[in-house]
């Protein structure tokens, strides 16, 4: 087992993210490509429910330049109903098994400890949990592995979260929640170098809350853990542009770019190729001459 990467000598910020057997350098922004194996995801529901189509999509995203794949078997769109464990595993496992030997970490988007245990045993390198490991048994399920962990903020739960989201100071409250979840992970013996935090755009937030969080992203980065931003095709972008979820590419690219400029280390996106090009331009303008991925 390799040693943990040393944090940057000057900023104390981690230089790399541990994700199972992978150590992902954080010197350039990383792209997490979304594979939704669901009938009801908000922008691509049903397109990749068939395992063959989901596997094709996963391979396409890797060719397009994804650094991490994120496979989800349960939609968390507003109003979505929970899916039983067996059903979620039946959706996720065929795809995980088909891509787990590719040379990149595979994340599974789940909030169920039972699913976490099975997918980690089956070769997942990361758990992306929209409830930040708050379910009973979730910390135990991931503690003994070296998997990466994405801790996301959500107010309420998917079925009802958009009914009346309310905050006094959304940035301060999301930051305090994430700081508390980082502390809970560390208290459970989980190394900080395995953690990623995420404000959870659209999860119990109005459009105004989402924009305030995007403006204030730097305040989350100050927690000393890489920030992931998931704005791809989200409804706030539709409200601003007046466009449906399949027609939000330009808005999603702008949002990804703005998130990285404000400190995001990872962007979670549906459209990997276009996002890669945008981030390459940003890096070139910033004079970042690191070798291409
Ligand atoms: N957003 C969605 C799902 N999982 N995970 C993280 N960490 N951050 C996010 O912003 C995030 C997430 C919702 O998007 P999508 O997967 O496209 O839709 P659905 O939940 O309907 O499957």
PDB file of C-alpha atoms and ligand atoms in Angstrom:
ATOM      1  CA  UNK A   1       0.000   0.000   0.000  1.00  0.00           C
ATOM      2  CA  UNK A   2       1.562   3.343  -1.043  1.00  0.00           C
ATOM      3  CA  UNK A   3       2.107   6.171   1.456  1.00  0.00           C
ATOM      4  CA  UNK A   4      -0.361   9.037   1.618  1.00  0.00           C
ATOM      5  CA  UNK A   5       0.598  11.920  -0.680  1.00  0.00           C
ATOM      6  CA  UNK A   6       2.154  14.847   1.200  1.00  0.00           C
ATOM      7  CA  UNK A   7       0.049  18.030   1.258  1.00  0.00           C
ATOM      8  CA  UNK A   8       1.381  21.117  -0.514  1.00  0.00           C
ATOM      9  CA  UNK A   9       4.185  22.588   1.623  1.00  0.00           C
ATOM     10  CA  UNK A  10       2.885  26.152   1.371  1.00  0.00           C
ATOM     11  CA  UNK A  11      -0.905  25.898   1.300  1.00  0.00           C
ATOM     12  CA  UNK A  12      -1.412  22.643   3.233  1.00  0.00           C
ATOM     13  CA  UNK A  13      -3.912  21.669   0.476  1.00  0.00           C
ATOM     14  CA  UNK A  14      -3.773  17.992  -0.587  1.00  0.00           C
ATOM     15  CA  UNK A  15      -1.818  17.382  -3.800  1.00  0.00           C
ATOM     16  CA  UNK A  16      -3.637  14.160  -4.599  1.00  0.00           C
ATOM     17  CA  UNK A  17      -6.800  12.208  -3.903  1.00  0.00           C
ATOM     18  CA  UNK A  18      -6.649   8.589  -2.787  1.00  0.00           C
ATOM     19  CA  UNK A  19      -9.205   6.479  -4.659  1.00  0.00           C
ATOM     20  CA  UNK A  20      -8.692   2.785  -3.944  1.00  0.00           C
ATOM     21  CA  UNK A  21      -5.529   1.697  -5.770  1.00  0.00           C
ATOM     22  CA  UNK A  22      -5.410   5.049  -7.611  1.00  0.00           C
ATOM     23  CA  UNK A  23      -3.762   8.271  -6.456  1.00  0.00           C
ATOM     24  CA  UNK A  24      -5.178  11.124  -8.546  1.00  0.00           C
ATOM     25  CA  UNK A  25      -2.964  14.229  -8.742  1.00  0.00           C
ATOM     26  CA  UNK A  26      -4.951  17.410  -8.155  1.00  0.00           C
ATOM     27  CA  UNK A  27      -2.691  19.773 -10.108  1.00  0.00           C
ATOM     28  CA  UNK A  28      -5.293  20.031 -12.879  1.00  0.00           C
ATOM     29  CA  UNK A  29      -9.099  19.904 -12.645  1.00  0.00           C
ATOM     30  CA  UNK A  30     -10.533  16.404 -12.898  1.00  0.00           C
ATOM     31  CA  UNK A  31     -13.634  15.346 -14.818  1.00  0.00           C
ATOM     32  CA  UNK A  32     -16.088  12.862 -13.331  1.00  0.00           C
ATOM     33  CA  UNK A  33     -18.273  11.403 -16.097  1.00  0.00           C
ATOM     34  CA  UNK A  34     -21.858  10.463 -15.171  1.00  0.00           C
ATOM     35  CA  UNK A  35     -23.369   7.071 -16.051  1.00  0.00           C
ATOM     36  CA  UNK A  36     -26.988   6.945 -14.863  1.00  0.00           C
ATOM     37  CA  UNK A  37     -28.338   3.375 -15.004  1.00  0.00           C
ATOM     38  CA  UNK A  38     -31.834   4.549 -14.103  1.00  0.00           C
ATOM     39  CA  UNK A  39     -35.252   4.892 -15.748  1.00  0.00           C
ATOM     40  CA  UNK A  40     -35.895   8.305 -14.197  1.00  0.00           C
ATOM     41  CA  UNK A  41     -32.773  10.509 -13.944  1.00  0.00           C
ATOM     42  CA  UNK A  42     -33.674  14.111 -14.628  1.00  0.00           C
ATOM     43  CA  UNK A  43     -31.756  14.603 -17.866  1.00  0.00           C
ATOM     44  CA  UNK A  44     -31.003  11.137 -19.281  1.00  0.00           C
ATOM     45  CA  UNK A  45     -33.462   8.853 -17.478  1.00  0.00           C
ATOM     46  CA  UNK A  46     -34.024   5.577 -19.367  1.00  0.00           C
ATOM     47  CA  UNK A  47     -31.286   6.159 -21.965  1.00  0.00           C
ATOM     48  CA  UNK A  48     -28.792   3.877 -20.227  1.00  0.00           C
ATOM     49  CA  UNK A  49     -30.998   1.551 -18.177  1.00  0.00           C
ATOM     50  CA  UNK A  50     -30.037  -1.288 -20.499  1.00  0.00           C
ATOM     51  CA  UNK A  51     -26.636  -2.557 -19.203  1.00  0.00           C
ATOM     52  CA  UNK A  52     -25.174  -2.791 -22.719  1.00  0.00           C
ATOM     53  CA  UNK A  53     -25.999   0.849 -23.428  1.00  0.00           C
ATOM     54  CA  UNK A  54     -24.681   1.949 -20.030  1.00  0.00           C
ATOM     55  CA  UNK A  55     -21.386   0.111 -20.640  1.00  0.00           C
ATOM     56  CA  UNK A  56     -21.105   1.704 -24.104  1.00  0.00           C
ATOM     57  CA  UNK A  57     -21.710   5.118 -22.549  1.00  0.00           C
ATOM     58  CA  UNK A  58     -19.103   4.483 -19.829  1.00  0.00           C
ATOM     59  CA  UNK A  59     -16.494   3.521 -22.438  1.00  0.00           C
ATOM     60  CA  UNK A  60     -17.410   6.573 -24.519  1.00  0.00           C
ATOM     61  CA  UNK A  61     -16.878   8.876 -21.533  1.00  0.00           C
ATOM     62  CA  UNK A  62     -13.482   7.298 -20.849  1.00  0.00           C
ATOM     63  CA  UNK A  63     -12.436   7.834 -24.503  1.00  0.00           C
ATOM     64  CA  UNK A  64     -13.612  11.428 -24.239  1.00  0.00           C
ATOM     65  CA  UNK A  65     -11.264  12.067 -21.324  1.00  0.00           C
ATOM     66  CA  UNK A  66     -13.077  11.269 -18.069  1.00  0.00           C
ATOM     67  CA  UNK A  67     -10.755  10.954 -15.063  1.00  0.00           C
ATOM     68  CA  UNK A  68     -13.351   9.184 -12.897  1.00  0.00           C
ATOM     69  CA  UNK A  69     -16.586   7.372 -13.827  1.00  0.00           C
ATOM     70  CA  UNK A  70     -19.608   7.765 -11.549  1.00  0.00           C
ATOM     71  CA  UNK A  71     -22.214   5.007 -11.885  1.00  0.00           C
ATOM     72  CA  UNK A  72     -25.625   5.619 -10.326  1.00  0.00           C
ATOM     73  CA  UNK A  73     -28.489   3.139  -9.952  1.00  0.00           C
ATOM     74  CA  UNK A  74     -30.925   5.404  -8.093  1.00  0.00           C
ATOM     75  CA  UNK A  75     -32.073   8.816  -9.238  1.00  0.00           C
ATOM     76  CA  UNK A  76     -31.864  11.559  -6.630  1.00  0.00           C
ATOM     77  CA  UNK A  77     -33.753  14.130  -8.715  1.00  0.00           C
ATOM     78  CA  UNK A  78     -36.340  16.145  -6.769  1.00  0.00           C
ATOM     79  CA  UNK A  79     -39.392  13.978  -6.074  1.00  0.00           C
ATOM     80  CA  UNK A  80     -37.603  10.662  -6.820  1.00  0.00           C
ATOM     81  CA  UNK A  81     -38.695   7.603  -4.832  1.00  0.00           C
ATOM     82  CA  UNK A  82     -36.036   5.365  -3.216  1.00  0.00           C
ATOM     83  CA  UNK A  83     -35.104   2.111  -4.993  1.00  0.00           C
ATOM     84  CA  UNK A  84     -34.685  -1.212  -3.092  1.00  0.00           C
ATOM     85  CA  UNK A  85     -31.091  -2.413  -2.513  1.00  0.00           C
ATOM     86  CA  UNK A  86     -31.450  -5.450  -4.825  1.00  0.00           C
ATOM     87  CA  UNK A  87     -32.787  -3.307  -7.671  1.00  0.00           C
ATOM     88  CA  UNK A  88     -30.008  -0.739  -7.302  1.00  0.00           C
ATOM     89  CA  UNK A  89     -27.350  -3.481  -7.281  1.00  0.00           C
ATOM     90  CA  UNK A  90     -28.936  -5.189 -10.304  1.00  0.00           C
ATOM     91  CA  UNK A  91     -28.558  -1.917 -12.230  1.00  0.00           C
ATOM     92  CA  UNK A  92     -25.054  -0.973 -11.072  1.00  0.00           C
ATOM     93  CA  UNK A  93     -23.143  -4.281 -10.889  1.00  0.00           C
ATOM     94  CA  UNK A  94     -23.113  -5.282 -14.593  1.00  0.00           C
ATOM     95  CA  UNK A  95     -21.684  -1.865 -15.481  1.00  0.00           C
ATOM     96  CA  UNK A  96     -19.178  -1.850 -12.616  1.00  0.00           C
ATOM     97  CA  UNK A  97     -17.953  -5.337 -13.588  1.00  0.00           C
ATOM     98  CA  UNK A  98     -17.494  -4.241 -17.205  1.00  0.00           C
ATOM     99  CA  UNK A  99     -15.426  -1.141 -16.376  1.00  0.00           C
ATOM    100  CA  UNK A 100     -13.639  -1.920 -13.106  1.00  0.00           C
ATOM    101  CA  UNK A 101     -10.427  -2.980 -14.846  1.00  0.00           C
ATOM    102  CA  UNK A 102     -10.111   0.221 -16.886  1.00  0.00           C
ATOM    103  CA  UNK A 103      -7.204   2.467 -15.857  1.00  0.00           C
ATOM    104  CA  UNK A 104      -9.337   4.964 -13.957  1.00  0.00           C
ATOM    105  CA  UNK A 105     -11.257   4.951 -10.670  1.00  0.00           C
ATOM    106  CA  UNK A 106     -14.901   3.939 -10.802  1.00  0.00           C
ATOM    107  CA  UNK A 107     -17.191   5.658  -8.328  1.00  0.00           C
ATOM    108  CA  UNK A 108     -20.663   4.482  -7.334  1.00  0.00           C
ATOM    109  CA  UNK A 109     -23.299   7.077  -6.501  1.00  0.00           C
ATOM    110  CA  UNK A 110     -25.253   5.593  -3.586  1.00  0.00           C
ATOM    111  CA  UNK A 111     -26.450   6.468  -0.114  1.00  0.00           C
ATOM    112  CA  UNK A 112     -27.035   2.871   1.053  1.00  0.00           C
ATOM    113  CA  UNK A 113     -24.410   1.134   3.238  1.00  0.00           C
ATOM    114  CA  UNK A 114     -25.481  -2.287   1.887  1.00  0.00           C
ATOM    115  CA  UNK A 115     -24.778  -1.134  -1.668  1.00  0.00           C
ATOM    116  CA  UNK A 116     -21.481   0.462  -0.601  1.00  0.00           C
ATOM    117  CA  UNK A 117     -20.192  -2.809   0.875  1.00  0.00           C
ATOM    118  CA  UNK A 118     -21.062  -4.847  -2.216  1.00  0.00           C
ATOM    119  CA  UNK A 119     -19.653  -2.413  -4.786  1.00  0.00           C
ATOM    120  CA  UNK A 120     -16.419  -1.958  -2.831  1.00  0.00           C
ATOM    121  CA  UNK A 121     -15.982  -5.757  -2.754  1.00  0.00           C
ATOM    122  CA  UNK A 122     -16.667  -5.734  -6.517  1.00  0.00           C
ATOM    123  CA  UNK A 123     -13.921  -3.229  -7.305  1.00  0.00           C
ATOM    124  CA  UNK A 124     -15.387   0.281  -6.961  1.00  0.00           C
ATOM    125  CA  UNK A 125     -12.674   2.825  -6.048  1.00  0.00           C
ATOM    126  CA  UNK A 126     -14.915   5.602  -4.775  1.00  0.00           C
ATOM    127  CA  UNK A 127     -18.282   6.119  -3.079  1.00  0.00           C
ATOM    128  CA  UNK A 128     -20.220   9.254  -4.000  1.00  0.00           C
ATOM    129  CA  UNK A 129     -22.836   9.741  -1.289  1.00  0.00           C
ATOM    130  CA  UNK A 130     -25.358  12.570  -1.618  1.00  0.00           C
ATOM    131  CA  UNK A 131     -26.101  12.175   2.091  1.00  0.00           C
ATOM    132  CA  UNK A 132     -22.434  12.411   3.158  1.00  0.00           C
ATOM    133  CA  UNK A 133     -22.311   8.999   4.933  1.00  0.00           C
ATOM    134  CA  UNK A 134     -25.073   9.923   7.380  1.00  0.00           C
ATOM    135  CA  UNK A 135     -27.007   6.641   7.001  1.00  0.00           C
ATOM    136  CA  UNK A 136     -26.578   4.248   9.912  1.00  0.00           C
ATOM    137  CA  UNK A 137     -23.641   1.942   9.075  1.00  0.00           C
ATOM    138  CA  UNK A 138     -22.316   4.044   6.174  1.00  0.00           C
ATOM    139  CA  UNK A 139     -19.072   5.093   7.905  1.00  0.00           C
ATOM    140  CA  UNK A 140     -18.459   1.468   8.907  1.00  0.00           C
ATOM    141  CA  UNK A 141     -19.105   0.288   5.358  1.00  0.00           C
ATOM    142  CA  UNK A 142     -16.331   2.440   3.871  1.00  0.00           C
ATOM    143  CA  UNK A 143     -13.900   2.830   6.759  1.00  0.00           C
ATOM    144  CA  UNK A 144     -11.798  -0.291   6.177  1.00  0.00           C
ATOM    145  CA  UNK A 145     -11.129   0.335   2.477  1.00  0.00           C
ATOM    146  CA  UNK A 146      -8.991   2.910   0.696  1.00  0.00           C
ATOM    147  CA  UNK A 147     -11.852   4.150  -1.462  1.00  0.00           C
ATOM    148  CA  UNK A 148     -12.297   7.825  -2.262  1.00  0.00           C
ATOM    149  CA  UNK A 149     -15.365   9.407  -0.675  1.00  0.00           C
ATOM    150  CA  UNK A 150     -17.504  12.285  -1.870  1.00  0.00           C
ATOM    151  CA  UNK A 151     -19.426  13.946   0.978  1.00  0.00           C
ATOM    152  CA  UNK A 152     -22.305  16.024  -0.382  1.00  0.00           C
ATOM    153  CA  UNK A 153     -24.599  18.491   1.365  1.00  0.00           C
ATOM    154  CA  UNK A 154     -28.343  17.991   0.979  1.00  0.00           C
ATOM    155  CA  UNK A 155     -31.113  19.744   2.910  1.00  0.00           C
ATOM    156  CA  UNK A 156     -33.963  17.254   3.463  1.00  0.00           C
ATOM    157  CA  UNK A 157     -34.289  14.180   1.229  1.00  0.00           C
ATOM    158  CA  UNK A 158     -34.847  13.831  -2.519  1.00  0.00           C
ATOM    159  CA  UNK A 159     -38.619  13.220  -2.315  1.00  0.00           C
ATOM    160  CA  UNK A 160     -39.305  16.560  -0.644  1.00  0.00           C
ATOM    161  CA  UNK A 161     -36.087  18.618  -0.725  1.00  0.00           C
ATOM    162  CA  UNK A 162     -37.218  21.237  -3.245  1.00  0.00           C
ATOM    163  CA  UNK A 163     -40.512  21.988  -1.429  1.00  0.00           C
ATOM    164  CA  UNK A 164     -39.235  24.986   0.550  1.00  0.00           C
ATOM    165  CA  UNK A 165     -35.450  25.085   0.932  1.00  0.00           C
ATOM    166  CA  UNK A 166     -34.463  27.600   3.589  1.00  0.00           C
ATOM    167  CA  UNK A 167     -31.165  28.998   4.903  1.00  0.00           C
ATOM    168  CA  UNK A 168     -30.025  31.983   6.927  1.00  0.00           C
ATOM    169  CA  UNK A 169     -26.594  31.998   5.247  1.00  0.00           C
ATOM    170  CA  UNK A 170     -26.356  29.192   2.722  1.00  0.00           C
ATOM    171  CA  UNK A 171     -22.552  29.251   2.309  1.00  0.00           C
ATOM    172  CA  UNK A 172     -21.867  29.283   6.061  1.00  0.00           C
ATOM    173  CA  UNK A 173     -24.414  26.516   6.743  1.00  0.00           C
ATOM    174  CA  UNK A 174     -23.184  24.234   3.958  1.00  0.00           C
ATOM    175  CA  UNK A 175     -19.582  24.834   5.034  1.00  0.00           C
ATOM    176  CA  UNK A 176     -20.362  24.032   8.687  1.00  0.00           C
ATOM    177  CA  UNK A 177     -22.172  20.835   7.672  1.00  0.00           C
ATOM    178  CA  UNK A 178     -19.282  19.679   5.469  1.00  0.00           C
ATOM    179  CA  UNK A 179     -16.727  20.516   8.178  1.00  0.00           C
ATOM    180  CA  UNK A 180     -18.743  18.369  10.573  1.00  0.00           C
ATOM    181  CA  UNK A 181     -18.872  15.453   8.099  1.00  0.00           C
ATOM    182  CA  UNK A 182     -15.095  15.688   7.495  1.00  0.00           C
ATOM    183  CA  UNK A 183     -14.629  15.528  11.287  1.00  0.00           C
ATOM    184  CA  UNK A 184     -16.969  12.513  11.522  1.00  0.00           C
ATOM    185  CA  UNK A 185     -14.925  10.701   8.852  1.00  0.00           C
ATOM    186  CA  UNK A 186     -11.636  11.500  10.573  1.00  0.00           C
ATOM    187  CA  UNK A 187     -13.058  10.349  13.916  1.00  0.00           C
ATOM    188  CA  UNK A 188     -13.955   7.051  12.197  1.00  0.00           C
ATOM    189  CA  UNK A 189     -10.314   6.645  11.118  1.00  0.00           C
ATOM    190  CA  UNK A 190     -10.785   7.733   7.491  1.00  0.00           C
ATOM    191  CA  UNK A 191      -7.766   9.600   6.075  1.00  0.00           C
ATOM    192  CA  UNK A 192      -8.487  13.131   4.890  1.00  0.00           C
ATOM    193  CA  UNK A 193      -6.687  12.339   1.615  1.00  0.00           C
ATOM    194  CA  UNK A 194      -9.647  10.108   0.690  1.00  0.00           C
ATOM    195  CA  UNK A 195     -12.218  12.893   1.009  1.00  0.00           C
ATOM    196  CA  UNK A 196     -13.939  15.218  -1.453  1.00  0.00           C
ATOM    197  CA  UNK A 197     -16.670  17.703  -0.463  1.00  0.00           C
ATOM    198  CA  UNK A 198     -19.589  18.940  -2.545  1.00  0.00           C
ATOM    199  CA  UNK A 199     -22.132  21.728  -1.853  1.00  0.00           C
ATOM    200  CA  UNK A 200     -24.853  19.659  -3.559  1.00  0.00           C
ATOM    201  CA  UNK A 201     -26.204  22.070  -6.170  1.00  0.00           C
ATOM    202  CA  UNK A 202     -29.960  21.551  -6.473  1.00  0.00           C
ATOM    203  CA  UNK A 203     -30.265  19.352  -3.378  1.00  0.00           C
ATOM    204  CA  UNK A 204     -32.615  21.365  -1.157  1.00  0.00           C
ATOM    205  CA  UNK A 205     -31.567  24.666  -2.743  1.00  0.00           C
ATOM    206  CA  UNK A 206     -33.328  27.338  -4.754  1.00  0.00           C
ATOM    207  CA  UNK A 207     -31.731  28.838  -7.849  1.00  0.00           C
ATOM    208  CA  UNK A 208     -30.583  31.768  -5.744  1.00  0.00           C
ATOM    209  CA  UNK A 209     -28.993  29.399  -3.180  1.00  0.00           C
ATOM    210  CA  UNK A 210     -27.154  27.576  -5.989  1.00  0.00           C
ATOM    211  CA  UNK A 211     -25.735  30.800  -7.417  1.00  0.00           C
ATOM    212  CA  UNK A 212     -24.692  32.056  -3.979  1.00  0.00           C
ATOM    213  CA  UNK A 213     -22.898  28.747  -3.370  1.00  0.00           C
ATOM    214  CA  UNK A 214     -21.144  28.916  -6.723  1.00  0.00           C
ATOM    215  CA  UNK A 215     -19.965  32.439  -5.932  1.00  0.00           C
ATOM    216  CA  UNK A 216     -18.787  31.288  -2.481  1.00  0.00           C
ATOM    217  CA  UNK A 217     -17.109  28.014  -3.494  1.00  0.00           C
ATOM    218  CA  UNK A 218     -13.728  29.237  -2.274  1.00  0.00           C
ATOM    219  CA  UNK A 219     -15.082  29.198   1.308  1.00  0.00           C
ATOM    220  CA  UNK A 220     -15.562  25.428   0.982  1.00  0.00           C
ATOM    221  CA  UNK A 221     -12.089  24.882  -0.455  1.00  0.00           C
ATOM    222  CA  UNK A 222     -10.722  26.566   2.660  1.00  0.00           C
ATOM    223  CA  UNK A 223     -11.726  23.415   4.566  1.00  0.00           C
ATOM    224  CA  UNK A 224      -8.611  21.888   2.991  1.00  0.00           C
ATOM    225  CA  UNK A 225     -10.378  19.123   1.066  1.00  0.00           C
ATOM    226  CA  UNK A 226     -10.923  19.079  -2.741  1.00  0.00           C
ATOM    227  CA  UNK A 227     -14.309  20.415  -3.838  1.00  0.00           C
ATOM    228  CA  UNK A 228     -16.505  18.649  -6.406  1.00  0.00           C
ATOM    229  CA  UNK A 229     -19.128  20.683  -8.295  1.00  0.00           C
ATOM    230  CA  UNK A 230     -22.131  19.058  -9.965  1.00  0.00           C
ATOM    231  CA  UNK A 231     -24.001  21.630 -12.020  1.00  0.00           C
ATOM    232  CA  UNK A 232     -24.269  19.723 -15.292  1.00  0.00           C
ATOM    233  CA  UNK A 233     -27.690  20.252 -16.958  1.00  0.00           C
ATOM    234  CA  UNK A 234     -29.262  21.235 -13.604  1.00  0.00           C
ATOM    235  CA  UNK A 235     -32.544  23.108 -13.436  1.00  0.00           C
ATOM    236  CA  UNK A 236     -31.009  26.390 -12.261  1.00  0.00           C
ATOM    237  CA  UNK A 237     -29.260  26.519 -15.645  1.00  0.00           C
ATOM    238  CA  UNK A 238     -32.618  25.868 -17.308  1.00  0.00           C
ATOM    239  CA  UNK A 239     -34.292  28.638 -15.339  1.00  0.00           C
ATOM    240  CA  UNK A 240     -31.623  31.131 -16.362  1.00  0.00           C
ATOM    241  CA  UNK A 241     -31.491  30.156 -20.048  1.00  0.00           C
ATOM    242  CA  UNK A 242     -35.071  28.975 -20.583  1.00  0.00           C
ATOM    243  CA  UNK A 243     -33.795  25.669 -21.996  1.00  0.00           C
ATOM    244  CA  UNK A 244     -34.798  22.029 -21.362  1.00  0.00           C
ATOM    245  CA  UNK A 245     -32.405  19.547 -19.734  1.00  0.00           C
ATOM    246  CA  UNK A 246     -31.151  18.113 -23.074  1.00  0.00           C
ATOM    247  CA  UNK A 247     -30.325  21.594 -24.327  1.00  0.00           C
ATOM    248  CA  UNK A 248     -28.134  22.947 -21.534  1.00  0.00           C
ATOM    249  CA  UNK A 249     -24.664  22.094 -22.853  1.00  0.00           C
ATOM    250  CA  UNK A 250     -23.415  25.669 -23.204  1.00  0.00           C
ATOM    251  CA  UNK A 251     -24.793  26.612 -19.792  1.00  0.00           C
ATOM    252  CA  UNK A 252     -23.221  23.500 -18.228  1.00  0.00           C
ATOM    253  CA  UNK A 253     -19.826  24.297 -19.732  1.00  0.00           C
ATOM    254  CA  UNK A 254     -19.985  27.855 -18.417  1.00  0.00           C
ATOM    255  CA  UNK A 255     -20.923  26.545 -14.977  1.00  0.00           C
ATOM    256  CA  UNK A 256     -18.077  23.994 -14.955  1.00  0.00           C
ATOM    257  CA  UNK A 257     -15.570  26.666 -15.950  1.00  0.00           C
ATOM    258  CA  UNK A 258     -16.821  29.097 -13.299  1.00  0.00           C
ATOM    259  CA  UNK A 259     -16.730  26.371 -10.646  1.00  0.00           C
ATOM    260  CA  UNK A 260     -13.111  25.482 -11.460  1.00  0.00           C
ATOM    261  CA  UNK A 261     -12.142  29.156 -11.464  1.00  0.00           C
ATOM    262  CA  UNK A 262     -13.667  29.436  -7.991  1.00  0.00           C
ATOM    263  CA  UNK A 263     -11.713  26.484  -6.638  1.00  0.00           C
ATOM    264  CA  UNK A 264     -13.453  23.237  -7.663  1.00  0.00           C
ATOM    265  CA  UNK A 265     -10.976  20.382  -8.176  1.00  0.00           C
ATOM    266  CA  UNK A 266     -13.497  17.995  -9.773  1.00  0.00           C
ATOM    267  CA  UNK A 267     -16.518  18.630 -11.999  1.00  0.00           C
ATOM    268  CA  UNK A 268     -19.237  15.985 -12.320  1.00  0.00           C
ATOM    269  CA  UNK A 269     -20.629  16.170 -15.862  1.00  0.00           C
ATOM    270  CA  UNK A 270     -22.704  14.401 -18.501  1.00  0.00           C
ATOM    271  CA  UNK A 271     -20.757  15.915 -21.439  1.00  0.00           C
ATOM    272  CA  UNK A 272     -17.134  14.914 -20.949  1.00  0.00           C
ATOM    273  CA  UNK A 273     -15.577  15.774 -24.334  1.00  0.00           C
ATOM    274  CA  UNK A 274     -16.836  19.350 -24.377  1.00  0.00           C
ATOM    275  CA  UNK A 275     -15.929  19.899 -20.717  1.00  0.00           C
ATOM    276  CA  UNK A 276     -12.414  18.621 -21.380  1.00  0.00           C
ATOM    277  CA  UNK A 277     -11.927  21.165 -24.181  1.00  0.00           C
ATOM    278  CA  UNK A 278     -13.166  24.028 -22.013  1.00  0.00           C
ATOM    279  CA  UNK A 279     -10.827  23.081 -19.166  1.00  0.00           C
ATOM    280  CA  UNK A 280      -7.887  22.721 -21.559  1.00  0.00           C
ATOM    281  CA  UNK A 281      -8.454  26.313 -22.695  1.00  0.00           C
ATOM    282  CA  UNK A 282      -8.593  27.471 -19.082  1.00  0.00           C
ATOM    283  CA  UNK A 283      -5.344  25.694 -18.293  1.00  0.00           C
ATOM    284  CA  UNK A 284      -3.638  27.098 -21.379  1.00  0.00           C
ATOM    285  CA  UNK A 285      -4.703  30.647 -20.472  1.00  0.00           C
ATOM    286  CA  UNK A 286      -3.425  30.093 -16.942  1.00  0.00           C
ATOM    287  CA  UNK A 287      -0.053  29.003 -18.372  1.00  0.00           C
ATOM    288  CA  UNK A 288      -0.410  25.463 -17.065  1.00  0.00           C
ATOM    289  CA  UNK A 289       1.908  23.389 -19.243  1.00  0.00           C
ATOM    290  CA  UNK A 290       1.445  20.050 -17.530  1.00  0.00           C
ATOM    291  CA  UNK A 291       1.285  17.143 -19.977  1.00  0.00           C
ATOM    292  CA  UNK A 292      -2.187  16.435 -21.343  1.00  0.00           C
ATOM    293  CA  UNK A 293      -4.173  13.686 -19.635  1.00  0.00           C
TER     294      UNK A 293
HETATM  295  N1  LIG B   1     -26.055  15.389  -8.616  1.00  0.00           N
HETATM  296  C1  LIG B   1     -26.834  14.352  -8.984  1.00  0.00           C
HETATM  297  C2  LIG B   1     -26.535  13.044  -8.557  1.00  0.00           C
HETATM  298  N2  LIG B   1     -25.450  12.801  -7.795  1.00  0.00           N
HETATM  299  N3  LIG B   1     -23.520  13.577  -6.697  1.00  0.00           N
HETATM  300  C3  LIG B   1     -22.722  14.584  -6.322  1.00  0.00           C
HETATM  301  N4  LIG B   1     -21.637  14.351  -5.591  1.00  0.00           N
HETATM  302  N5  LIG B   1     -22.987  15.882  -6.695  1.00  0.00           N
HETATM  303  C4  LIG B   1     -24.077  16.199  -7.441  1.00  0.00           C
HETATM  304  O1  LIG B   1     -24.281  17.407  -7.734  1.00  0.00           O
HETATM  305  C5  LIG B   1     -24.948  15.149  -7.855  1.00  0.00           C
HETATM  306  C6  LIG B   1     -24.636  13.829  -7.446  1.00  0.00           C
HETATM  307  C7  LIG B   1     -28.024  14.601  -9.850  1.00  0.00           C
HETATM  308  O2  LIG B   1     -27.669  14.528 -11.199  1.00  0.00           O
HETATM  309  P1  LIG B   1     -27.868  13.234 -12.121  1.00  0.00           P
HETATM  310  O3  LIG B   1     -27.048  12.100 -11.662  1.00  0.00           O
HETATM  311  O4  LIG B   1     -27.645  13.613 -13.534  1.00  0.00           O
HETATM  312  O5  LIG B   1     -29.403  12.930 -11.975  1.00  0.00           O
HETATM  313  P2  LIG B   1     -30.245  11.868 -11.139  1.00  0.00           P
HETATM  314  O6  LIG B   1     -29.949  12.031  -9.691  1.00  0.00           O
HETATM  315  O7  LIG B   1     -31.664  12.209 -11.491  1.00  0.00           O
HETATM  316  O8  LIG B   1     -29.842  10.498 -11.604  1.00  0.00           O
END
